[in-house]
Tab-separated table of C-alpha atoms and ligand atoms in Angstrom:
chain	number	residue	atom	x	y	z
W	527	MET	CA	74.931	112.570	101.906
W	528	PRO	CA	76.291	113.135	98.294
W	529	GLU	CA	79.839	110.974	97.500
W	530	LEU	CA	81.736	111.795	94.853
W	531	PRO	CA	80.336	109.632	92.275
W	532	GLU	CA	76.810	111.900	92.646
W	533	VAL	CA	79.258	115.438	93.348
W	534	GLU	CA	80.762	113.857	89.336
W	535	THR	CA	77.379	113.479	87.485
W	536	ILE	CA	76.616	116.734	88.692
W	537	ALA	CA	79.094	118.734	87.983
W	538	ARG	CA	79.579	117.335	84.399
W	539	GLY	CA	75.574	118.125	84.573
W	540	VAL	CA	76.732	121.909	85.944
W	541	ASP	CA	79.229	122.249	83.801
W	542	ALA	CA	77.036	121.111	80.117
W	543	ARG	CA	74.183	123.643	80.873
W	544	VAL	CA	76.184	126.548	82.206
W	545	ARG	CA	80.117	126.604	81.264
W	546	GLY	CA	80.379	129.878	78.970
W	547	ASP	CA	77.557	131.638	80.989
W	548	ARG	CA	77.665	134.899	82.578
W	549	VAL	CA	76.444	135.646	85.838
W	550	VAL	CA	73.840	138.687	85.503
W	551	GLN	CA	72.767	138.834	89.315
W	552	ALA	CA	73.822	136.579	92.220
W	553	TRP	CA	70.970	137.055	94.789
W	554	PHE	CA	71.849	135.152	98.640
W	555	GLY	CA	69.847	134.092	101.632
W	556	THR	CA	69.471	136.039	105.465
W	557	HIS	CA	70.983	132.020	106.608
W	558	ARG	CA	74.257	132.603	107.356
W	559	GLU	CA	75.669	128.647	108.063
W	560	PRO	CA	76.070	128.064	104.544
W	561	PHE	CA	78.398	131.530	103.333
W	562	LYS	CA	82.367	130.415	104.160
W	563	THR	CA	82.816	133.919	102.127
W	564	PRO	CA	80.081	136.591	103.210
W	565	ALA	CA	77.360	137.244	100.991
W	566	ALA	CA	78.106	140.268	100.102
W	567	ARG	CA	81.200	139.628	98.783
W	568	GLN	CA	79.818	136.375	97.343
W	569	ALA	CA	77.561	138.833	95.565
W	570	GLU	CA	79.949	141.160	94.470
W	571	GLY	CA	82.443	138.671	93.168
W	572	LEU	CA	80.080	136.455	91.063
W	573	GLU	CA	78.009	139.274	89.064
W	574	GLY	CA	79.648	139.637	85.653
W	575	ARG	CA	81.808	136.705	85.515
W	576	CYS	CA	81.739	134.164	83.201
W	577	VAL	CA	81.798	130.316	84.207
W	578	VAL	CA	85.301	128.852	82.437
W	579	SER	CA	83.911	125.631	83.227
W	580	VAL	CA	82.941	123.308	86.468
W	581	HIS	CA	84.702	120.547	87.398
W	582	ARG	CA	84.744	118.693	90.549
W	583	THR	CA	87.865	118.495	92.997
W	584	GLY	CA	87.343	115.653	96.082
W	585	LYS	CA	83.590	116.445	96.776
W	586	HIS	CA	83.519	119.665	96.277
W	587	ILE	CA	81.816	122.094	93.078
W	588	VAL	CA	84.342	124.094	91.237
W	589	CYS	CA	83.149	126.777	89.299
W	590	GLU	CA	85.896	127.751	87.561
W	591	LEU	CA	85.481	132.285	87.100
W	592	GLY	CA	86.897	134.823	84.550
W	593	GLN	CA	86.200	137.717	82.870
W	594	GLN	CA	85.551	136.095	79.972
W	595	ALA	CA	84.340	132.950	79.077
W	596	ASP	CA	87.698	131.923	77.252
W	597	ALA	CA	89.662	133.929	79.536
W	598	GLU	CA	91.910	132.791	82.435
W	599	PRO	CA	89.889	131.696	85.053
W	600	ASP	CA	90.565	134.587	88.111
W	601	ALA	CA	88.603	133.262	90.406
W	602	GLN	CA	86.199	130.386	92.236
W	603	TRP	CA	83.067	129.880	93.421
W	604	ILE	CA	83.409	126.757	95.187
W	605	VAL	CA	79.966	124.762	96.336
W	606	HIS	CA	80.160	121.629	99.010
W	607	LEU	CA	77.068	119.822	99.200
W	608	GLY	CA	76.814	118.960	103.027
W	609	MET	CA	74.097	116.519	103.935
W	610	THR	CA	71.538	117.787	102.334
W	611	GLY	CA	73.490	120.172	99.279
W	612	ARG	CA	71.452	120.385	95.449
W	613	LEU	CA	72.724	122.944	93.068
W	614	LEU	CA	70.417	122.864	90.143
W	615	VAL	CA	70.112	124.785	86.587
W	616	THR	CA	66.274	126.077	86.267
W	617	THR	CA	64.222	128.555	84.685
W	618	PRO	CA	63.594	131.774	85.750
W	619	GLU	CA	59.599	131.019	86.611
W	620	ALA	CA	60.275	127.173	87.791
W	621	ASP	CA	59.352	126.715	91.780
W	622	VAL	CA	61.519	128.266	94.098
W	623	ALA	CA	62.683	125.342	97.148
W	624	ALA	CA	62.421	126.156	100.158
W	625	HIS	CA	65.671	126.358	101.941
W	626	THR	CA	67.780	128.841	98.940
W	627	HIS	CA	70.407	129.643	100.133
W	628	ALA	CA	71.651	131.177	96.894
W	629	ARG	CA	69.574	132.041	93.210
W	630	LEU	CA	72.405	132.992	90.469
W	631	THR	CA	70.367	135.241	87.045
W	632	LEU	CA	72.886	134.260	84.495
W	633	ALA	CA	72.942	136.233	80.631
W	634	SER	CA	71.369	132.994	78.800
W	635	GLY	CA	68.429	133.888	81.405
W	636	ARG	CA	68.542	130.308	83.381
W	637	GLU	CA	69.525	130.280	86.879
W	638	LEU	CA	71.870	127.943	89.128
W	639	ARG	CA	70.198	127.937	92.514
W	640	PHE	CA	71.664	126.302	95.908
W	641	VAL	CA	69.220	124.826	98.399
W	642	ASP	CA	70.275	123.159	101.177
W	643	PRO	CA	67.240	121.857	103.748
W	644	ARG	CA	69.867	121.114	106.523
W	645	ARG	CA	72.457	123.928	105.905
W	646	PHE	CA	75.613	121.492	106.104
W	647	GLY	CA	76.489	122.702	103.168
W	648	ARG	CA	79.281	125.681	102.014
W	649	LEU	CA	79.586	128.119	99.063
W	650	GLU	CA	82.617	130.059	98.950
W	651	PHE	CA	84.507	132.699	96.826
W	652	ARG	CA	87.612	133.013	96.033
W	653	VAL	CA	90.121	135.431	93.876
W	654	LEU	CA	92.949	133.594	92.573
W	655	SER	CA	95.177	136.235	93.196
W	656	ARG	CA	94.070	136.802	96.483
W	657	THR	CA	94.699	133.079	97.271
W	658	GLU	CA	95.240	129.870	95.986
W	659	GLY	CA	93.203	127.898	93.711
W	660	PHE	CA	91.070	125.284	96.150
W	661	LYS	CA	92.921	122.022	96.251
W	662	ALA	CA	90.842	119.084	98.328
W	663	PRO	CA	92.767	117.996	101.706
W	664	GLY	CA	93.447	114.250	100.317
W	665	ALA	CA	94.156	112.875	96.892
W	666	ASP	CA	92.114	111.731	94.544
W	667	PRO	CA	90.901	108.437	94.228
W	668	LEU	CA	90.105	108.118	90.109
W	669	THR	CA	93.878	109.411	89.669
W	670	ILE	CA	96.018	109.003	91.558
W	671	LYS	CA	98.914	106.488	90.577
W	672	VAL	CA	99.463	103.592	91.326
W	673	GLU	CA	102.877	103.909	93.945
W	674	ASP	CA	100.795	106.710	95.274
W	675	PHE	CA	97.854	104.686	96.507
W	676	ILE	CA	100.369	101.663	97.852
W	677	ALA	CA	102.462	104.914	99.328
W	678	LEU	CA	98.973	106.201	101.180
W	679	PHE	CA	99.470	102.984	103.816
W	680	ARG	CA	102.557	102.043	104.762
W	681	GLY	CA	102.574	102.132	108.002
W	682	ARG	CA	99.304	103.021	108.999
W	683	LYS	CA	98.073	101.254	112.125
W	684	LEU	CA	93.577	102.132	111.406
W	685	ALA	CA	91.901	99.476	110.310
W	686	ILE	CA	91.649	99.777	106.335
W	687	LYS	CA	87.773	100.539	106.111
W	688	ALA	CA	88.672	103.952	108.339
W	689	ALA	CA	91.433	104.810	105.969
W	690	LEU	CA	89.675	104.638	102.763
W	691	LEU	CA	87.719	107.016	105.173
W	692	ASN	CA	89.649	109.567	106.758
W	693	GLN	CA	89.323	112.315	103.880
W	694	THR	CA	93.169	113.450	104.545
W	695	LEU	CA	94.547	110.238	103.167
W	696	LEU	CA	91.795	110.043	99.992
W	697	ALA	CA	89.292	112.351	99.269
W	698	GLY	CA	85.616	111.697	99.185
W	699	VAL	CA	85.294	108.131	99.158
W	700	GLY	CA	82.411	107.346	101.505
W	701	ASN	CA	80.852	104.543	102.963
W	702	ILE	CA	79.371	103.010	100.541
W	703	TYR	CA	82.503	102.722	98.022
W	704	ALA	CA	84.284	101.752	101.176
W	705	ASP	CA	82.588	99.186	101.882
W	706	GLU	CA	81.616	98.023	97.793
W	707	SER	CA	85.504	98.276	97.167
W	708	LEU	CA	86.696	96.101	99.882
W	709	PHE	CA	84.483	93.291	99.026
W	710	ARG	CA	85.529	93.490	95.321
W	711	ALA	CA	89.032	93.136	96.115
W	712	GLY	CA	88.476	90.956	98.996
W	713	ILE	CA	89.889	92.456	102.175
W	714	ARG	CA	87.985	92.077	105.349
W	715	PRO	CA	87.599	95.751	106.243
W	716	ARG	CA	88.863	95.828	109.749
W	717	ARG	CA	92.559	94.393	108.497
W	718	ARG	CA	95.264	96.831	109.451
W	719	ALA	CA	95.893	99.089	106.529
W	720	GLY	CA	99.540	98.949	106.649
W	721	ARG	CA	99.590	95.301	107.110
W	722	LEU	CA	98.430	94.926	103.314
W	723	ASN	CA	101.112	93.687	100.453
W	724	ARG	CA	101.142	95.277	97.544
W	725	GLU	CA	98.683	93.357	95.693
W	726	GLU	CA	96.407	93.281	97.465
W	727	LEU	CA	96.841	97.533	97.241
W	728	GLU	CA	96.456	96.714	94.117
W	729	ARG	CA	93.454	95.176	93.988
W	730	LEU	CA	91.905	97.505	95.812
W	731	ARG	CA	92.800	100.648	94.196
W	732	GLU	CA	91.469	98.848	90.843
W	733	ALA	CA	88.076	98.204	92.838
W	734	LEU	CA	87.499	101.339	94.041
W	735	ARG	CA	87.883	102.977	90.738
W	736	GLY	CA	85.913	100.768	89.127
W	737	VAL	CA	82.972	101.453	91.960
W	738	LEU	CA	83.344	104.838	91.130
W	739	ARG	CA	83.518	105.223	87.843
W	740	HIS	CA	80.708	102.672	87.286
W	741	ALA	CA	78.400	104.710	89.836
W	742	ILE	CA	79.253	107.728	87.534
W	743	ARG	CA	78.526	105.877	84.562
W	744	LEU	CA	75.011	104.938	85.967
W	745	GLY	CA	75.326	108.416	87.590
W	746	GLY	CA	75.226	110.108	83.922
W	747	SER	CA	72.244	108.542	83.023
W	748	SER	CA	70.790	110.560	85.602
W	749	VAL	CA	72.356	114.367	85.677
W	750	SER	CA	68.832	115.576	84.840
W	751	ASP	CA	67.285	114.975	87.668
W	752	TYR	CA	70.054	116.409	89.820
W	753	VAL	CA	69.978	119.549	87.890
W	754	ASP	CA	66.743	120.472	86.489
W	755	ALA	CA	64.262	119.421	89.894
W	756	GLU	CA	64.367	116.605	92.281
W	757	GLY	CA	68.069	116.274	93.710
W	758	VAL	CA	69.393	113.073	94.101
W	759	ARG	CA	66.260	111.323	92.412
W	760	GLY	CA	67.554	108.281	90.179
W	761	PHE	CA	71.014	107.713	91.384
W	762	PHE	CA	71.276	104.781	93.593
W	763	GLN	CA	71.092	102.430	91.128
W	764	LEU	CA	74.310	100.672	91.911
W	765	GLU	CA	73.563	97.339	92.767
W	766	HIS	CA	75.520	96.814	95.912
W	767	CYS	CA	77.014	93.661	96.670
W	768	VAL	CA	77.465	94.195	100.762
W	769	TYR	CA	75.676	98.114	101.380
W	770	LEU	CA	72.983	97.446	103.542
W	771	ARG	CA	72.938	93.512	103.160
W	772	THR	CA	73.077	92.392	106.604
W	773	GLY	CA	72.098	88.974	106.475
W	774	GLU	CA	71.339	88.912	102.762
W	775	PRO	CA	73.408	86.218	100.808
W	776	CYS	CA	76.560	86.661	99.187
W	777	ARG	CA	76.216	87.719	95.328
W	778	ARG	CA	79.006	85.442	94.936
W	779	CYS	CA	79.451	82.595	97.487
W	780	GLN	CA	75.860	82.912	99.319
W	781	THR	CA	77.629	83.643	103.272
W	782	PRO	CA	75.112	86.099	104.621
W	783	ILE	CA	76.420	89.315	104.858
W	784	ARG	CA	78.291	90.743	108.234
W	785	ARG	CA	78.038	94.082	109.556
W	786	ILE	CA	80.420	95.150	112.503
W	787	GLU	CA	81.047	99.226	113.555
W	788	LEU	CA	84.001	100.547	112.381
W	789	ALA	CA	85.144	103.998	113.156
W	790	GLY	CA	81.750	104.834	113.911
W	791	ARG	CA	79.949	103.546	111.009
W	792	GLY	CA	78.466	100.411	109.584
W	793	THR	CA	80.341	98.192	108.096
W	794	HIS	CA	79.437	95.337	105.712
W	795	TYR	CA	81.445	92.454	104.366
W	796	CYS	CA	81.333	89.005	103.014
W	797	PRO	CA	83.125	86.524	105.584
W	798	GLN	CA	83.848	84.168	103.065
W	799	CYS	CA	85.019	86.899	100.142
W	800	GLN	CA	87.315	88.875	102.471
W	801	ARG	CA	90.508	88.080	103.787
D	526	LIG	ZN1	81.510	85.779	100.209
């Protein structure tokens, strides 16, 4: 499942390729699941509008649309990749992958395609004069201020790992980055969120931003893999310290990495380095 760094990388890659382009024609498939807004309304709204910019909000990719490329956005096309969704920028001649649910033909001749075999992804169209712009439910872990980060966990009885995964608190933190940031911060995943002291939370915020930024940097070098052809190929170059390393020696202290179930998720940590 794409996590925040992957979504950020895809959004940047798509932005670099389609910003300023105009949607000439929009085609949608017949499966209804991916369409949060009915396909016909999406097509009608998209056709003729320009892509002002593309960015990430939480784990969603938001295409800001306007009547002109340099106009104020008056609509949004919001893409959530779900488990297996891909957003590809291709040439029209490129083979249409199985499970392609949307094809936007652009004035430049390129195509923006949404492909999703398992159909947990969602496409939504918003007209900004009628609805608010898209907001993720939780705070963004890359931009949240330290005081706001600390306040998120105050008085919370759930485990810090579960709190990190709670999308209404922080948007877009998934299992890998939760485990890796807790390792970097030296905090056991089972600790109660509300019991962490200020210093620990400051460390955790830094660690979380660090792992996410690192992954975005690595992903940045493989953007073309994402948006041109193969989807997720080449992204997971991040050298994990704990994630999926059960029984292997900790990179810091050689203690075998332990795995527990927490909030229904496999959770990995070093019993020596994390307290
Ligand atoms: Zn260790």
